[in-house]
CSV table of C-alpha atoms in Angstrom, one decimal:
chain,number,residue,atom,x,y,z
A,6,UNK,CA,-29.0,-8.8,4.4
A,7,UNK,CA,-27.0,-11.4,2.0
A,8,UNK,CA,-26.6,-10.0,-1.2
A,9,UNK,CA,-28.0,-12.6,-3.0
A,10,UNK,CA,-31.3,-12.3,-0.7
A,11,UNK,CA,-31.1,-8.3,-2.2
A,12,UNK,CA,-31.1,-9.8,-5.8
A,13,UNK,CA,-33.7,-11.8,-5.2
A,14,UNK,CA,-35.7,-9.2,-4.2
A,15,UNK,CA,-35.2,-6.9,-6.7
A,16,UNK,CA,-36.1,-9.2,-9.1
A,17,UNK,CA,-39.5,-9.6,-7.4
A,18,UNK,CA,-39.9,-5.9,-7.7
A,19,UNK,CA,-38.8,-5.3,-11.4
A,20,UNK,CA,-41.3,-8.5,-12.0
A,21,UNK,CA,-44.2,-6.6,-10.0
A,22,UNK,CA,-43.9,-3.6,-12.3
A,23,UNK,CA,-42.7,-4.7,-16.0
A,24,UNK,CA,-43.2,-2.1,-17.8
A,25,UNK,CA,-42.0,0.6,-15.8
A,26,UNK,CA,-38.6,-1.5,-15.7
A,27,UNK,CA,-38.8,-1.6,-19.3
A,28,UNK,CA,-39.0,2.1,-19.5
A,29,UNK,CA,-36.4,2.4,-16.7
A,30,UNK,CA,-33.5,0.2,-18.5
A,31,UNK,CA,-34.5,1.9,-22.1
A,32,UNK,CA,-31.8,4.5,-21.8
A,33,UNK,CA,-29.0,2.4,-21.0
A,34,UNK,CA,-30.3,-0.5,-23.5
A,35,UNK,CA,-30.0,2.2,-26.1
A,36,UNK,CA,-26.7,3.3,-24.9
A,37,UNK,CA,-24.9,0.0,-24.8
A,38,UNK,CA,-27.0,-1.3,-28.5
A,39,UNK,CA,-25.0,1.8,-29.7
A,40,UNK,CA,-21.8,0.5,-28.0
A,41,UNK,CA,-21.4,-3.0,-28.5
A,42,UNK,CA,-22.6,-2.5,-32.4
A,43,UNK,CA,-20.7,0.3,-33.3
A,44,UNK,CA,-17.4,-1.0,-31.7
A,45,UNK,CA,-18.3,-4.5,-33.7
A,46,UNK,CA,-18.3,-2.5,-36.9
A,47,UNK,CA,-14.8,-0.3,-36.6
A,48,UNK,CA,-13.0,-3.3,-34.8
A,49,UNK,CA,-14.4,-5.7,-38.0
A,50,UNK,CA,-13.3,-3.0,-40.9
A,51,UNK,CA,-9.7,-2.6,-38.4
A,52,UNK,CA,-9.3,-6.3,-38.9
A,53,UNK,CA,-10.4,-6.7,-42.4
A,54,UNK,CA,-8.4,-3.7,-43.5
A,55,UNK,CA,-5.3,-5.3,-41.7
A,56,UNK,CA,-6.5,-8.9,-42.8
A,57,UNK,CA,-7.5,-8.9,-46.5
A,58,UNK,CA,-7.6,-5.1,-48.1
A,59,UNK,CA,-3.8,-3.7,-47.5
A,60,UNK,CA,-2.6,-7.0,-49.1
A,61,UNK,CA,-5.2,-7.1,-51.7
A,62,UNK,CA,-4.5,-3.7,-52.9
A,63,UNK,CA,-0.3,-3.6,-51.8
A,64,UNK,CA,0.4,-7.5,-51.5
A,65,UNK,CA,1.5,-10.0,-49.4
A,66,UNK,CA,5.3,-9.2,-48.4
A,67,UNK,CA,5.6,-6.2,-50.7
A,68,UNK,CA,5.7,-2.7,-50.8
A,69,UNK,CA,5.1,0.0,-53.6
A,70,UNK,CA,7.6,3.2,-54.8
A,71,UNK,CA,5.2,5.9,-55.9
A,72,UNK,CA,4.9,9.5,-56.7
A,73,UNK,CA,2.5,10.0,-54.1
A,74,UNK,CA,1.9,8.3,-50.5
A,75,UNK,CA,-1.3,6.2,-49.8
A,76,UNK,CA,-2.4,8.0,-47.0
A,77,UNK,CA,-3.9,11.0,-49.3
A,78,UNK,CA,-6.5,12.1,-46.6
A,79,UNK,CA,-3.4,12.9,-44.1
A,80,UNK,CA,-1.8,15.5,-46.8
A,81,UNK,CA,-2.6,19.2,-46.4
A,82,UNK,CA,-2.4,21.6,-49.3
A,83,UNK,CA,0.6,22.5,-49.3
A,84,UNK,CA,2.1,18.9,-49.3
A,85,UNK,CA,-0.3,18.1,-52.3
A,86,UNK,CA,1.2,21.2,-54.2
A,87,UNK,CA,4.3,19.5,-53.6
A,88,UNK,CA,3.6,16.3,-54.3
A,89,UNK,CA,2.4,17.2,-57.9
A,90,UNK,CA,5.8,18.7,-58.5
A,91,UNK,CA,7.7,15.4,-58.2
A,92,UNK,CA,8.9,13.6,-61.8
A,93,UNK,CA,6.9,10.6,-62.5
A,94,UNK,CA,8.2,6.9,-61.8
A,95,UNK,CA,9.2,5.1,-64.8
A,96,UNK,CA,11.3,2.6,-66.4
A,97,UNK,CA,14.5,4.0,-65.6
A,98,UNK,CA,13.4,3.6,-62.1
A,99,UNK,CA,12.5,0.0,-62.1
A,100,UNK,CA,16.1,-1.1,-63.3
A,101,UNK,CA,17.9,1.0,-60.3
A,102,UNK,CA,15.4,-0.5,-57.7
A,103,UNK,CA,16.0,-4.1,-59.4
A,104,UNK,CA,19.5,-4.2,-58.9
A,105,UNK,CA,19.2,-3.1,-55.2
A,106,UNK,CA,17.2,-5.9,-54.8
A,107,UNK,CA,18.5,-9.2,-55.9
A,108,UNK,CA,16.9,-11.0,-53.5
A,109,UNK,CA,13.3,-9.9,-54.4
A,110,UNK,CA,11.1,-12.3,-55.6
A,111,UNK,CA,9.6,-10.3,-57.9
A,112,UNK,CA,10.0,-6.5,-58.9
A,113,UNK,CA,6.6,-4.6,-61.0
A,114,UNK,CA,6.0,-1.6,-62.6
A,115,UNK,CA,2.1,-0.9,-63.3
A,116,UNK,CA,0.1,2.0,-64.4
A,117,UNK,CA,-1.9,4.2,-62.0
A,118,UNK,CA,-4.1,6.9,-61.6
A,119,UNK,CA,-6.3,7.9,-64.0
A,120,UNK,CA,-7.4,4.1,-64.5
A,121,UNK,CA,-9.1,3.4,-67.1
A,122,UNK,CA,-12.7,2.3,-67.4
A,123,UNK,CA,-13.1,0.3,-70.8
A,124,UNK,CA,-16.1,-2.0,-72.4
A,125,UNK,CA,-15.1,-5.7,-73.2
A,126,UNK,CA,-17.2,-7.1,-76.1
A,127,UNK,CA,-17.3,-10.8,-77.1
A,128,UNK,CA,-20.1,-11.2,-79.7
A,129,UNK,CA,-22.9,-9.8,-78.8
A,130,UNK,CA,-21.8,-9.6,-74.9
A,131,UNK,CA,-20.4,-6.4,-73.6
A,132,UNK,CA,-19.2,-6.3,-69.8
A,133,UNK,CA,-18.7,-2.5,-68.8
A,134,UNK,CA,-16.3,0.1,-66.9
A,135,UNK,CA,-13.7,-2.8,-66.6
A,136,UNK,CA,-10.4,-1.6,-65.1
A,137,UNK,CA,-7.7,-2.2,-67.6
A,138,UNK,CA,-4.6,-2.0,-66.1
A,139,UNK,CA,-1.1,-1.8,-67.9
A,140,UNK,CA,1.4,-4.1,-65.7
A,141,UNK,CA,4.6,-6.1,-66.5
A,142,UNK,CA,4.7,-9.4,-65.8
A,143,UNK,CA,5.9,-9.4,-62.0
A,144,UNK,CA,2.8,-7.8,-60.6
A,145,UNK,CA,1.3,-11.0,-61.0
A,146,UNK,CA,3.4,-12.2,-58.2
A,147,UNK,CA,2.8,-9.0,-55.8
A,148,UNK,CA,-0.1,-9.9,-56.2
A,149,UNK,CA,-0.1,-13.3,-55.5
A,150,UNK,CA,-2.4,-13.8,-58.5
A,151,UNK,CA,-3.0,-17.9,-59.5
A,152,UNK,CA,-4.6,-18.3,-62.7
A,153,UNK,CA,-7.9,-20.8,-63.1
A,154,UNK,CA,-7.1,-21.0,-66.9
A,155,UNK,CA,-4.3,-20.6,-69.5
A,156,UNK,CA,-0.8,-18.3,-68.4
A,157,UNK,CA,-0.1,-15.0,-67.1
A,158,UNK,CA,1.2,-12.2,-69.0
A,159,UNK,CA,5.1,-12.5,-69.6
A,160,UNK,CA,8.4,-10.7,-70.3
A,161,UNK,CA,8.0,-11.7,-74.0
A,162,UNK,CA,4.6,-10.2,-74.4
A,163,UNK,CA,5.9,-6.7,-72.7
A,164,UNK,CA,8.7,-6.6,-74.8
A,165,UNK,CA,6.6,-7.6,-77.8
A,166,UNK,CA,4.2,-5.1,-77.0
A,167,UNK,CA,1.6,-8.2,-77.6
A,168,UNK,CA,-2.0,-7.6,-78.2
A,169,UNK,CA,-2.9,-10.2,-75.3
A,170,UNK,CA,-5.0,-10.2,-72.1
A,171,UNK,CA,-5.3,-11.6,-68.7
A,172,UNK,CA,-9.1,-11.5,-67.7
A,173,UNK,CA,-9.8,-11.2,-64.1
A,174,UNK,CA,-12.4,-14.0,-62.8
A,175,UNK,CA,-15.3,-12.4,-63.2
A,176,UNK,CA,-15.3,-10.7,-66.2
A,177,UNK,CA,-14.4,-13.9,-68.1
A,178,UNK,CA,-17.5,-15.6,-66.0
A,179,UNK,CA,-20.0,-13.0,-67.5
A,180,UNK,CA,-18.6,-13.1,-71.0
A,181,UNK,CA,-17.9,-16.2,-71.6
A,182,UNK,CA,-19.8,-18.5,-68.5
A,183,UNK,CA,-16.7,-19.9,-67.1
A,184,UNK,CA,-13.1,-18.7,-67.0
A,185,UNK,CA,-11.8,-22.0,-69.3
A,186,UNK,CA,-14.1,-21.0,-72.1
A,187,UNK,CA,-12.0,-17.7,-72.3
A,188,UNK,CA,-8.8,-18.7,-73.2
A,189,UNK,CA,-7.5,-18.1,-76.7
A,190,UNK,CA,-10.8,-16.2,-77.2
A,191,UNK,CA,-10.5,-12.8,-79.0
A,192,UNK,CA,-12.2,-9.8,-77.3
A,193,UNK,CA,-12.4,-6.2,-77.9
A,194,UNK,CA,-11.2,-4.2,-74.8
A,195,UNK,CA,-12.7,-0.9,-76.0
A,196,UNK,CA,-11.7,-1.1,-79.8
A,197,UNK,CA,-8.7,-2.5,-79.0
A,198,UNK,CA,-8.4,-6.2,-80.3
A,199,UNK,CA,-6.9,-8.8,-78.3
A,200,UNK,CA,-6.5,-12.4,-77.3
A,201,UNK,CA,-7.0,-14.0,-74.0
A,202,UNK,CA,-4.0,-15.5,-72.7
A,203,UNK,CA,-5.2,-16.4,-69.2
A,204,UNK,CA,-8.2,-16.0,-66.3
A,205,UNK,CA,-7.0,-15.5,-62.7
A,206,UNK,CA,-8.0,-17.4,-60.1
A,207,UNK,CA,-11.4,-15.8,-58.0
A,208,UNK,CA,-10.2,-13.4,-55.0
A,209,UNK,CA,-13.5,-12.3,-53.7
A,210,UNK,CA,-15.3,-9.3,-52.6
A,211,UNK,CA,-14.0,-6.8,-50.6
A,212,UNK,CA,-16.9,-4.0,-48.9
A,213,UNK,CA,-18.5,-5.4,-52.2
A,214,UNK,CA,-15.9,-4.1,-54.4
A,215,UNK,CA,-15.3,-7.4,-56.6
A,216,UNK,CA,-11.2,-7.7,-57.1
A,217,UNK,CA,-12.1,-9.7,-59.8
A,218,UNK,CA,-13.7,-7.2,-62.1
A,219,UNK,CA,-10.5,-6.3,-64.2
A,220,UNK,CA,-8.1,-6.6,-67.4
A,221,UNK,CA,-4.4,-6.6,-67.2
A,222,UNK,CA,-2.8,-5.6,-70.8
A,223,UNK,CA,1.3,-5.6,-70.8
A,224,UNK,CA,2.6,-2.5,-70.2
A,225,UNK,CA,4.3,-1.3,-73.7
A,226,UNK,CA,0.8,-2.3,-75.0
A,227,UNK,CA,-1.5,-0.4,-72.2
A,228,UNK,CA,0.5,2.6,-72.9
A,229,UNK,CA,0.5,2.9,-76.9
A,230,UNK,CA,-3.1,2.6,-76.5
A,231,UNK,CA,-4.0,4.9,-73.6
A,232,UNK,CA,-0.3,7.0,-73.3
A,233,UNK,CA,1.2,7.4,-70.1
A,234,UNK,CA,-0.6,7.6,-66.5
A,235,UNK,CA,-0.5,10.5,-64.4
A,236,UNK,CA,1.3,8.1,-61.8
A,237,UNK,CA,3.0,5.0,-61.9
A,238,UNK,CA,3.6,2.5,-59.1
A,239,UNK,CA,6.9,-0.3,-58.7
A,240,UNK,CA,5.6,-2.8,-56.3
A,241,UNK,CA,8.2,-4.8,-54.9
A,242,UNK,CA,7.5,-8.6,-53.4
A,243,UNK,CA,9.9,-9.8,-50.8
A,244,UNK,CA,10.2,-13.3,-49.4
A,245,UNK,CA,9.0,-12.8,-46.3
A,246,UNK,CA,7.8,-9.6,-43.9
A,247,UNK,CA,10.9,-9.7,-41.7
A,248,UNK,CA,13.5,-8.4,-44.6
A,249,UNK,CA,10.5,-5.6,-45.6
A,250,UNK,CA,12.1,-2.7,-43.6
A,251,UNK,CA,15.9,-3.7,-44.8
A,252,UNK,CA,14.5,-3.9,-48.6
A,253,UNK,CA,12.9,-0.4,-48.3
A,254,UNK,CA,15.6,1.3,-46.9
A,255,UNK,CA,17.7,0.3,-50.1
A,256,UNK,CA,15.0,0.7,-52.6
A,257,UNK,CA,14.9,4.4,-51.2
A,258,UNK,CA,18.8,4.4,-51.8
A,259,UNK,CA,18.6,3.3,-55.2
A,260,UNK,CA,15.8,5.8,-55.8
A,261,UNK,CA,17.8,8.3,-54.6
A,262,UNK,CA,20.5,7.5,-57.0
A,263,UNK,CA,18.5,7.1,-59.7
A,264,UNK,CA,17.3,10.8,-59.2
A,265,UNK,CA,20.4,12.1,-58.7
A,266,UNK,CA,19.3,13.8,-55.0
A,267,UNK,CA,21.9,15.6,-53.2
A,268,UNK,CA,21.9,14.8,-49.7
A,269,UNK,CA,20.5,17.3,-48.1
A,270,UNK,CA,17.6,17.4,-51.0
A,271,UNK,CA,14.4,15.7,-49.4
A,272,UNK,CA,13.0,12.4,-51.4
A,273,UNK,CA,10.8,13.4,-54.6
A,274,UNK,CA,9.0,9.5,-53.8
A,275,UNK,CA,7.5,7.6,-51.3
A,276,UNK,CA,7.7,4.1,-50.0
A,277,UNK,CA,5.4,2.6,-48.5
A,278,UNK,CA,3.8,-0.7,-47.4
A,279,UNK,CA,0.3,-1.9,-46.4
A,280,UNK,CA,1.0,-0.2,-42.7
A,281,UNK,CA,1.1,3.2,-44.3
A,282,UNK,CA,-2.9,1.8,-45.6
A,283,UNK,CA,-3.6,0.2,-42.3
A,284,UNK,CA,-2.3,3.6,-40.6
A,285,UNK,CA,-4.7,5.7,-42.3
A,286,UNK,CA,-7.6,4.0,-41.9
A,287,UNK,CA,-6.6,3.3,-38.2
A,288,UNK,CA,-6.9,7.2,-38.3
A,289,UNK,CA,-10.1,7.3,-39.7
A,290,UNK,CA,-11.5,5.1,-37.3
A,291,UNK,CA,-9.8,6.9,-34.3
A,292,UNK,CA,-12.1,10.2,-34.9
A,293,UNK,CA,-15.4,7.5,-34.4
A,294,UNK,CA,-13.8,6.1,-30.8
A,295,UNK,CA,-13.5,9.5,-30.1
A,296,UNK,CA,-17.3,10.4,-30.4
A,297,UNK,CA,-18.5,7.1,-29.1
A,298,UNK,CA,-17.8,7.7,-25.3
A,299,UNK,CA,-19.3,11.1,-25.6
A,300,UNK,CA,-22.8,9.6,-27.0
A,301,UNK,CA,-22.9,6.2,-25.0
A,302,UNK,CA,-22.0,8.7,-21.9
A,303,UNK,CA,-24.8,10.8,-22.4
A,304,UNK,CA,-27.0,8.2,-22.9
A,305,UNK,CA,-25.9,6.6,-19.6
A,306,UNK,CA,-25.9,9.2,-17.6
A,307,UNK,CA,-29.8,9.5,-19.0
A,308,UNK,CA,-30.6,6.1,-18.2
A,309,UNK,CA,-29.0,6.6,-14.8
A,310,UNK,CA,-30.9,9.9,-14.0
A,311,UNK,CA,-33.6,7.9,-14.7
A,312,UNK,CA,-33.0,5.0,-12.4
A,313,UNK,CA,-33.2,7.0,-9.7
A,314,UNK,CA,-35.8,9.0,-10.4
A,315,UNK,CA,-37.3,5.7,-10.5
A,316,UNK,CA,-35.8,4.6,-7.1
A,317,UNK,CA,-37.2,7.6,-5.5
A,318,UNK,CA,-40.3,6.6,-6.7
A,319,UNK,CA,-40.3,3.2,-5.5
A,320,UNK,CA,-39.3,4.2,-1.9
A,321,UNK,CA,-42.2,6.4,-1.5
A,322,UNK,CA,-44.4,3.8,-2.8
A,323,UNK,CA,-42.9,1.5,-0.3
A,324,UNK,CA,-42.4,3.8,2.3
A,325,UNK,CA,-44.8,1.2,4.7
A,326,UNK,CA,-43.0,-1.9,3.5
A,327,UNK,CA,-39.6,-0.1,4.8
A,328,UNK,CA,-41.0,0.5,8.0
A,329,UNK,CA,-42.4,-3.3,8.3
A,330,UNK,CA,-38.8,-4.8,7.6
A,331,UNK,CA,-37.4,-2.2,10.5
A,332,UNK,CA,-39.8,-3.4,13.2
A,333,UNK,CA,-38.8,-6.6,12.2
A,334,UNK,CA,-35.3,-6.3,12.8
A,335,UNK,CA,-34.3,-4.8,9.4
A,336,UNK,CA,-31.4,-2.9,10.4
A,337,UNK,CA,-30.7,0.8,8.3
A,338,UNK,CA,-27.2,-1.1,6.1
A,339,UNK,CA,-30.0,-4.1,5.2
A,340,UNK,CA,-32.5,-1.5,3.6
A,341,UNK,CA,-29.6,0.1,1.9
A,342,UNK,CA,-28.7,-3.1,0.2
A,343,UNK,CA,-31.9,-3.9,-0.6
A,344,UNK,CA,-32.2,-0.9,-2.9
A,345,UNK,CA,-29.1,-0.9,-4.0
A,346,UNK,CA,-29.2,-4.0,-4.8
A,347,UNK,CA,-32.3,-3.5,-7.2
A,348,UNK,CA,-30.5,0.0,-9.2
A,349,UNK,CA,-27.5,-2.8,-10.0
A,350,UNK,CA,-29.9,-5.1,-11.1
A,351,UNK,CA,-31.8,-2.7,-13.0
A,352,UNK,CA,-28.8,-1.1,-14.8
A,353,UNK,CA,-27.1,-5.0,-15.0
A,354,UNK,CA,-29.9,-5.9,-16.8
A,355,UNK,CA,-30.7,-2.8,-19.1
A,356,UNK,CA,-26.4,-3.7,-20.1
A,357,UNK,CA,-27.5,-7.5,-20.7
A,358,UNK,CA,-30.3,-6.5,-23.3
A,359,UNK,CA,-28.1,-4.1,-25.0
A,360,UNK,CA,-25.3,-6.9,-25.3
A,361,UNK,CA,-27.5,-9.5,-27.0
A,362,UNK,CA,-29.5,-6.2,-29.1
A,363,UNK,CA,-26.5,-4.9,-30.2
A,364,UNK,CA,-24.8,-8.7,-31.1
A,365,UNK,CA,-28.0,-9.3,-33.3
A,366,UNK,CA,-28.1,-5.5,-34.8
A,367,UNK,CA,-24.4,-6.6,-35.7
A,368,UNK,CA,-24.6,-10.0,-37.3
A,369,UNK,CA,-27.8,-8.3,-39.2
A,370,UNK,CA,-25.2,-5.6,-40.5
A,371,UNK,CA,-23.3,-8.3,-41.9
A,372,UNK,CA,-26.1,-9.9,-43.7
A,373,UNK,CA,-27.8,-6.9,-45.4
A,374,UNK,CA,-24.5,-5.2,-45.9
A,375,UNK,CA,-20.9,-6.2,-47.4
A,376,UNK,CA,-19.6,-4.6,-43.7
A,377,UNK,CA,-17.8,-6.9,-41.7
A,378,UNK,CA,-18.7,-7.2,-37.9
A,379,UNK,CA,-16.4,-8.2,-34.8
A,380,UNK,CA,-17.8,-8.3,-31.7
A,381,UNK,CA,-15.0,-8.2,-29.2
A,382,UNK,CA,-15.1,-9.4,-25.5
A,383,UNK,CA,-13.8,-5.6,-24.3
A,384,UNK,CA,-16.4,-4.2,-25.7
A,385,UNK,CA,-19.2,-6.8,-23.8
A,386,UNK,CA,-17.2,-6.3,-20.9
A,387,UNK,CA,-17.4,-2.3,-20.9
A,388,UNK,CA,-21.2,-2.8,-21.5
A,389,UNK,CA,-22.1,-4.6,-18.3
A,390,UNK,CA,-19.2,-2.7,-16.2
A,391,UNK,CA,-20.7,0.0,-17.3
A,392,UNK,CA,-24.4,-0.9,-16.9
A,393,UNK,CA,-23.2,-2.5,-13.5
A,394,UNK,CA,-21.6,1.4,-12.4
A,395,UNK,CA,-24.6,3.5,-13.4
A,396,UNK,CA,-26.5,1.4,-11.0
A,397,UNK,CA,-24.2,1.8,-8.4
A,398,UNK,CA,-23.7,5.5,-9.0
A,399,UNK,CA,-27.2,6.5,-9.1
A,400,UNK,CA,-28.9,4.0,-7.0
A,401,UNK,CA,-27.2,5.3,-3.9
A,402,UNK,CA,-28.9,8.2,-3.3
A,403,UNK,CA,-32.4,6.6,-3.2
A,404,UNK,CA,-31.1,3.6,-1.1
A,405,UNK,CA,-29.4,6.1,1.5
A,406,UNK,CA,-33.5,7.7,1.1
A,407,UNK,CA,-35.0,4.5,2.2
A,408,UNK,CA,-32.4,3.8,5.3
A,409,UNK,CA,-33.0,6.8,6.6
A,410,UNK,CA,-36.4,6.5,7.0
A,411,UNK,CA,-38.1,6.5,10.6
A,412,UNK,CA,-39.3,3.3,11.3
A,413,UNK,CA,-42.1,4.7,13.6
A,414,UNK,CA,-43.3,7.2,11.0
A,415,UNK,CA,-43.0,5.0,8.3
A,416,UNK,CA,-45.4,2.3,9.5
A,417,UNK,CA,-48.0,5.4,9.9
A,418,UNK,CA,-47.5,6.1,6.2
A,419,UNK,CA,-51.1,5.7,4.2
């Protein structure tokens, strides 16, 4: 028997008997909804991570000097004890890194953890918990910040020690309905009094955390009003990602000098770069792929069991049909197909439904939720190999049942 003639008729029989298909395929529909929408939700946050957050939060071309590393979650006790020992970054810092690096575009120092979460008043408006931030003027260019209205902070106003602000999008939308009614406006960031010198330019949402919601005061200013951070962060920008690795090696020189390390003492500072962000949530994710074969296999294995419980069914119920197609020249290999046939087509269809489930589950996830979704081809593929092998696996034993029947005894079969 072609085949094709054994696809046919298997979809004659799932036709004959819908909902006990239905039933059959549930398991690996299940299975593969879980598959192909989980695997569109890590692969989605991998490339948005890789994509939009590690620049939003490092920058494009850059990399930061800090006390601590990024990846927190991937430090043990022991390390954090450690950690906590090292001196803070400061100004001192800044000047050995800059002369390290005279070809970096820009070269920032900004204030870190604890961040501050302040109330901005403007008349009888009040925007609050906005993150004020204490920066000099290069971290506008790490960050690759444009500015919808007026200028960025500068030099001057650090050295100053300037009562001025830069306004992040939306808080100058909500207090004053548009970012080029802010400038030159006075506002109170907590009790603090100062002028807005500029708006930046909208960046967006990311996971629904606005990048917009913020107030960048010079340095010299942030600290005499809220003293010095518990960390402190140089960001460096270079001009392009090729000269990254070259440009970290000598900032870690110059921090080394600027420390006075011996050379066997270990670095009290880390470098790092959006990788190091990418890398830990890379890790994250790693522990999810791990449990996902475990609970699609189960599932499949289910779904299979069931299949040929199914199967075995159906050859009993057809026992007399069986026996017809023998004394009519059915030979043992054509009943084998047959049923074989119908578990693939059975299990190829259960992986079908689960695909196009699991791409609308997925899409949904992106409306109702600020979770990104990429549905790759691999994981589609996997789905119907998969849906295609639990057919083959499992529907052997009931086809090798049916072509082993005895045609004689088989046509006697009430």
């Amino acid at each position: 028997m072609p085949f094709a003639e054994g696809i046919r008729l298997a979809f004659q029989a799932i036709a004959s008997h819908k909902l006990r298909s239905f039933f059959t395929l549930l398991g690996i529909i299940v299975s593969v909804v879980f598959l192909v929408a989980v695997v569109a939700i890590i692969q989605g946050m991998n490339a948005y991570v890789q994509e939009r957050l590690a620049g939003a939060i490092v920058g494009t071309n850059a990399f930061q000097i800090r006390r601590e590393p990024i990846s927190l979650g991937l430090i043990d006790d022991e390390e954090w004890r450690t950690i906590q020992r090292r001196p803070l970054v400061n100004e001192r810092d800044v000047e050995y890194v800059r002369r390290a690096l005279p070809d970096a575009r820009a070269v920032s120092l900004q204030s870190g953890w604890p961040t501050p979460l302040i109330d901005v008043h403007w008349g009888n408006r009040t925007i609050g918990d906005v993150a004020i931030f204490g920066v000099t003027a290069p971290f506008q260019t790490v960050q690759d910040y444009r500015f919808e209205a007026g200028d960025p902070l500068s030099d001057i106003d650090d050295r100053q020690r300037r009562y001025v602000v830069v306004l992040g999008w939306d808080v100058a939308d909500k207090l004053f309905g548009g970012p080029n009614r802010a400038v030159g406006q006075r506002v109170r960031v907590g009790r603090l009094p100062v002028t807005v010198k500029g708006v930046t330019a909208k960046k967006g949402n990311v996971l629904g955390q606005s990048f917009d919601g913020f107030a960048l005061l010079p340095f010299s200013t942030f600290e005499s009003v809220y003293g010095r951070r518990q960390t402190l962060t140089i960001s460096v920008k270079m001009p392009s990602a090729d000269v990254l690795p070259g440009a970290m090696a000598r900032s870690q020189e110059a921090m080394r000098l600027a420390r006075r390390l011996r050379p066997n003492e270990p670095d009290d500072f880390t470098v790092d770069k959006a990788d190091a962000l990418v890398e830990f949530w890379t890790n994250l994710t790693s522990v999810l792929f791990n449990v996902i074969p475990a609970v699609v296999a189960i599932g499949l294995v289910v779904g299979g069991i069931v299949i040929m419980n199914i199967m075995l069914m159906s050859v009993r119920e057809r026992t007399r049909e069986i026996g017809i197609r023998m004394s009519l020249g059915a030979r043992r290999r054509d009943i084998r197909m047959q049923f074989l046939a119908e578990s693939i087509t059975l299990a190829l269809l259960g992986g079908v439904f689960g695909v196009a489930i699991g791409w609308v589950l997925a899409l949904t996830v992106t409306v109702v939720s600020p979770l990104p979704v990429r549905v790759t081809a691999w994981s589609v593929v996997v789905a119907l190999g998969l849906g295609a092998s639990v057919g083959v696996v499992f529907g052997v034993y009931p086809a090798i049942r049916a072509a082993r029947l005895d045609p004689v005894i088989a046509l006697r079969y009430e």
